[in-house]
């Protein structure tokens, strides 16, 4: 991978990670650039963030030939790393993308991941389980939800009186550190070391 990767950011909603990537790239704090944004929904905050930043945006709604339509959209722009960030669909990518598609999940995978584990549901499940810690995971994407090899994790305590919202906020603070850090290390060619950190 290039030491300054071209990022595609795949979203379905609020785009806080997208905004963070754009900010860090513009500030020179992340050696990368966002070249394209793909959203499964047309009128979400993340799409507006992308357009305001002057980025190319593709809206690809779930439905027939979804995988092919995503692949076609991404192929129109140089992309070295695909970052899923709040992307709620499964993209079964074609050969050539292996090791170049990553995701962030707001729990310590392999726990509390998989289809249906998104948003506050993740944090509700963590609290219901009685777990004493949670966190976030950046991982390579494969053909299952929240499943590929782990790149890095950051942990937070579960505190007395936590609600799903409070826990989500604490985890998200760490997500904003974890995701750029994973991209930095991938750009530096440190993927093997990253895998060993689990
Ligand atoms: C994050 O919590 C991430 O872990 C999960 O979806 C959320 C995305 O947030 N996959 P945003 O869409 O970037 O605001």
Tab-separated table of C-alpha atoms and ligand atoms in Angstrom:
chain	number	residue	atom	x	y	z
A	1	UNK	CA	0.000	0.000	0.000
A	2	UNK	CA	1.102	3.541	-0.691
A	3	UNK	CA	2.449	5.494	2.283
A	4	UNK	CA	-0.267	8.051	1.575
A	5	UNK	CA	-3.292	5.903	0.732
A	6	UNK	CA	-6.330	7.087	-1.179
A	7	UNK	CA	-9.293	6.308	1.046
A	8	UNK	CA	-12.806	5.366	0.051
A	9	UNK	CA	-15.119	5.861	3.022
A	10	UNK	CA	-18.325	3.808	3.032
A	11	UNK	CA	-21.133	5.175	5.192
A	12	UNK	CA	-24.828	4.831	5.939
A	13	UNK	CA	-25.398	7.662	8.371
A	14	UNK	CA	-23.918	10.396	10.465
A	15	UNK	CA	-20.392	10.296	9.089
A	16	UNK	CA	-18.520	11.246	12.268
A	17	UNK	CA	-15.603	9.053	11.247
A	18	UNK	CA	-15.710	10.517	7.761
A	19	UNK	CA	-15.531	14.023	9.250
A	20	UNK	CA	-12.641	12.929	11.464
A	21	UNK	CA	-10.722	11.484	8.506
A	22	UNK	CA	-11.251	14.629	6.457
A	23	UNK	CA	-10.159	16.858	9.334
A	24	UNK	CA	-7.033	14.827	10.103
A	25	UNK	CA	-6.016	14.556	6.440
A	26	UNK	CA	-6.454	18.292	5.923
A	27	UNK	CA	-4.463	19.029	9.072
A	28	UNK	CA	-1.626	16.811	7.918
A	29	UNK	CA	-2.165	14.517	10.904
A	30	UNK	CA	-3.116	11.522	8.808
A	31	UNK	CA	-0.958	10.652	5.793
A	32	UNK	CA	-3.898	9.836	3.536
A	33	UNK	CA	-6.582	11.532	1.507
A	34	UNK	CA	-10.258	10.770	1.132
A	35	UNK	CA	-10.913	10.427	-2.596
A	36	UNK	CA	-14.476	9.123	-2.621
A	37	UNK	CA	-17.445	8.553	-0.327
A	38	UNK	CA	-20.107	5.930	-0.889
A	39	UNK	CA	-23.362	5.998	1.059
A	40	UNK	CA	-26.233	3.544	1.119
A	41	UNK	CA	-28.600	6.414	1.950
A	42	UNK	CA	-29.036	9.645	-0.021
A	43	UNK	CA	-29.862	12.270	2.538
A	44	UNK	CA	-27.846	11.504	5.634
A	45	UNK	CA	-25.491	13.824	7.474
A	46	UNK	CA	-22.427	11.991	6.176
A	47	UNK	CA	-23.383	12.739	2.558
A	48	UNK	CA	-23.658	16.429	3.367
A	49	UNK	CA	-20.282	16.364	5.118
A	50	UNK	CA	-18.744	14.769	2.024
A	51	UNK	CA	-20.329	17.219	-0.412
A	52	UNK	CA	-19.374	20.208	1.752
A	53	UNK	CA	-15.789	18.934	1.609
A	54	UNK	CA	-15.983	18.806	-2.189
A	55	UNK	CA	-15.683	15.036	-2.307
A	56	UNK	CA	-17.090	12.746	-4.951
A	57	UNK	CA	-20.143	10.971	-3.471
A	58	UNK	CA	-21.875	7.856	-4.746
A	59	UNK	CA	-25.226	6.784	-3.333
A	60	UNK	CA	-25.708	3.049	-3.756
A	61	UNK	CA	-28.890	1.723	-2.228
A	62	UNK	CA	-29.182	-1.895	-1.114
A	63	UNK	CA	-30.963	-4.124	-3.628
A	64	UNK	CA	-30.246	-6.299	-6.663
A	65	UNK	CA	-26.583	-6.408	-7.768
A	66	UNK	CA	-25.575	-4.343	-4.752
A	67	UNK	CA	-22.051	-5.802	-4.659
A	68	UNK	CA	-21.441	-5.045	-8.329
A	69	UNK	CA	-22.844	-1.536	-8.062
A	70	UNK	CA	-20.563	-0.728	-5.121
A	71	UNK	CA	-17.561	-2.174	-6.959
A	72	UNK	CA	-18.389	-0.179	-10.092
A	73	UNK	CA	-18.771	3.051	-8.145
A	74	UNK	CA	-15.445	2.602	-6.381
A	75	UNK	CA	-13.615	1.655	-9.551
A	76	UNK	CA	-14.204	5.134	-10.981
A	77	UNK	CA	-11.744	6.683	-8.501
A	78	UNK	CA	-8.252	5.751	-7.278
A	79	UNK	CA	-8.717	3.819	-4.045
A	80	UNK	CA	-6.035	2.035	-2.073
A	81	UNK	CA	-7.942	1.455	1.169
A	82	UNK	CA	-11.686	1.105	1.725
A	83	UNK	CA	-12.814	2.212	5.193
A	84	UNK	CA	-16.284	1.197	6.267
A	85	UNK	CA	-17.537	3.644	8.877
A	86	UNK	CA	-21.091	3.108	10.015
A	87	UNK	CA	-21.761	1.211	6.783
A	88	UNK	CA	-24.743	-1.032	7.469
A	89	UNK	CA	-24.568	-3.313	4.432
A	90	UNK	CA	-22.354	-6.217	3.517
A	91	UNK	CA	-20.257	-5.598	0.393
A	92	UNK	CA	-18.939	-8.851	-1.033
A	93	UNK	CA	-15.923	-7.376	-2.760
A	94	UNK	CA	-14.220	-8.970	-5.763
A	95	UNK	CA	-10.679	-10.372	-5.873
A	96	UNK	CA	-8.098	-7.646	-5.600
A	97	UNK	CA	-9.604	-5.980	-2.557
A	98	UNK	CA	-8.452	-8.554	0.006
A	99	UNK	CA	-6.565	-6.849	2.816
A	100	UNK	CA	-7.677	-3.428	1.569
A	101	UNK	CA	-11.133	-3.225	3.167
A	102	UNK	CA	-11.406	-2.398	6.859
A	103	UNK	CA	-14.197	-1.623	9.316
A	104	UNK	CA	-14.616	-0.217	12.800
A	105	UNK	CA	-17.002	-1.775	15.287
A	106	UNK	CA	-17.982	-0.316	18.663
A	107	UNK	CA	-17.243	-3.405	20.787
A	108	UNK	CA	-14.411	-5.792	21.520
A	109	UNK	CA	-14.867	-8.323	18.746
A	110	UNK	CA	-15.456	-11.191	18.481
A	111	UNK	CA	-17.953	-10.341	21.248
A	112	UNK	CA	-21.041	-8.300	20.426
A	113	UNK	CA	-20.616	-8.329	16.669
A	114	UNK	CA	-22.451	-9.680	13.655
A	115	UNK	CA	-25.673	-8.903	11.861
A	116	UNK	CA	-27.996	-6.802	13.998
A	117	UNK	CA	-25.236	-5.528	16.288
A	118	UNK	CA	-25.135	-1.868	15.371
A	119	UNK	CA	-25.742	1.449	17.063
A	120	UNK	CA	-27.020	1.427	20.627
A	121	UNK	CA	-27.963	-2.247	20.356
A	122	UNK	CA	-24.294	-3.113	20.741
A	123	UNK	CA	-23.946	-1.163	23.963
A	124	UNK	CA	-27.267	-2.456	25.346
A	125	UNK	CA	-25.993	-5.989	24.820
A	126	UNK	CA	-22.697	-5.206	26.544
A	127	UNK	CA	-24.526	-3.757	29.560
A	128	UNK	CA	-27.003	-6.647	29.681
A	129	UNK	CA	-24.120	-9.108	29.704
A	130	UNK	CA	-22.580	-7.614	32.833
A	131	UNK	CA	-19.231	-7.104	31.060
A	132	UNK	CA	-16.846	-4.844	32.968
A	133	UNK	CA	-15.143	-3.453	29.890
A	134	UNK	CA	-15.928	-2.654	26.292
A	135	UNK	CA	-14.139	-0.849	23.528
A	136	UNK	CA	-13.761	-0.734	19.799
A	137	UNK	CA	-12.207	-2.903	17.129
A	138	UNK	CA	-10.722	-2.076	13.742
A	139	UNK	CA	-10.639	-5.196	11.601
A	140	UNK	CA	-10.199	-6.413	8.064
A	141	UNK	CA	-13.498	-7.113	6.339
A	142	UNK	CA	-14.374	-10.530	4.975
A	143	UNK	CA	-17.676	-11.969	3.779
A	144	UNK	CA	-19.396	-11.864	7.169
A	145	UNK	CA	-20.469	-8.935	9.350
A	146	UNK	CA	-17.824	-7.841	11.876
A	147	UNK	CA	-15.738	-10.922	11.285
A	148	UNK	CA	-12.318	-10.526	9.639
A	149	UNK	CA	-8.894	-10.478	11.334
A	150	UNK	CA	-8.507	-7.879	14.048
A	151	UNK	CA	-6.153	-4.968	13.370
A	152	UNK	CA	-6.352	-3.150	16.674
A	153	UNK	CA	-8.586	-2.634	19.676
A	154	UNK	CA	-8.942	0.076	22.292
A	155	UNK	CA	-10.634	-0.609	25.614
A	156	UNK	CA	-12.816	1.376	28.003
A	157	UNK	CA	-14.293	0.457	31.388
A	158	UNK	CA	-17.993	-0.125	31.848
A	159	UNK	CA	-18.887	2.175	34.764
A	160	UNK	CA	-21.604	1.968	37.411
A	161	UNK	CA	-24.700	3.816	36.226
A	162	UNK	CA	-23.781	3.443	32.567
A	163	UNK	CA	-26.524	3.748	30.007
A	164	UNK	CA	-26.100	2.593	26.383
A	165	UNK	CA	-25.694	6.226	25.381
A	166	UNK	CA	-23.010	6.983	27.965
A	167	UNK	CA	-21.094	3.846	27.063
A	168	UNK	CA	-21.409	4.627	23.359
A	169	UNK	CA	-19.888	8.065	23.924
A	170	UNK	CA	-16.980	6.634	25.898
A	171	UNK	CA	-16.321	4.027	23.225
A	172	UNK	CA	-16.631	6.562	20.410
A	173	UNK	CA	-13.901	8.752	21.930
A	174	UNK	CA	-11.602	5.766	21.511
A	175	UNK	CA	-12.911	5.040	18.011
A	176	UNK	CA	-11.765	8.475	16.897
A	177	UNK	CA	-8.231	7.503	17.940
A	178	UNK	CA	-8.324	3.879	16.830
A	179	UNK	CA	-9.475	4.277	13.237
A	180	UNK	CA	-6.881	6.856	12.123
A	181	UNK	CA	-4.221	4.910	13.972
A	182	UNK	CA	-5.101	1.774	12.035
A	183	UNK	CA	-4.901	3.690	8.746
A	184	UNK	CA	-1.532	5.182	9.775
A	185	UNK	CA	-0.114	1.761	10.513
A	186	UNK	CA	-1.458	0.259	7.320
A	187	UNK	CA	0.034	3.143	5.365
A	188	UNK	CA	3.330	2.461	7.111
A	189	UNK	CA	3.130	-1.150	5.995
A	190	UNK	CA	2.768	-2.430	9.511
A	191	UNK	CA	-0.110	-4.819	8.919
A	192	UNK	CA	1.630	-7.910	10.216
A	193	UNK	CA	2.503	-6.264	13.501
A	194	UNK	CA	-1.035	-4.980	13.742
A	195	UNK	CA	-2.485	-8.437	13.445
A	196	UNK	CA	-0.250	-9.610	16.277
A	197	UNK	CA	-1.726	-7.082	18.660
A	198	UNK	CA	-4.925	-8.952	19.313
B	1	LIG	C1	-19.367	3.860	14.882
B	1	LIG	O1	-19.756	3.667	16.200
B	1	LIG	C2	-18.747	2.620	14.308
B	1	LIG	O2	-18.053	1.885	15.250
B	1	LIG	C3	-19.931	1.844	13.803
B	1	LIG	O3	-20.821	2.809	13.343
B	1	LIG	C4	-20.564	4.062	13.971
B	1	LIG	C5	-20.269	5.009	12.868
B	1	LIG	O4	-20.431	6.313	13.249
B	1	LIG	N1	-19.553	0.872	12.811
B	1	LIG	P1	-20.470	7.444	12.153
B	1	LIG	O5	-21.458	6.998	11.098
B	1	LIG	O6	-19.082	7.579	11.589
B	1	LIG	O7	-20.928	8.672	12.842
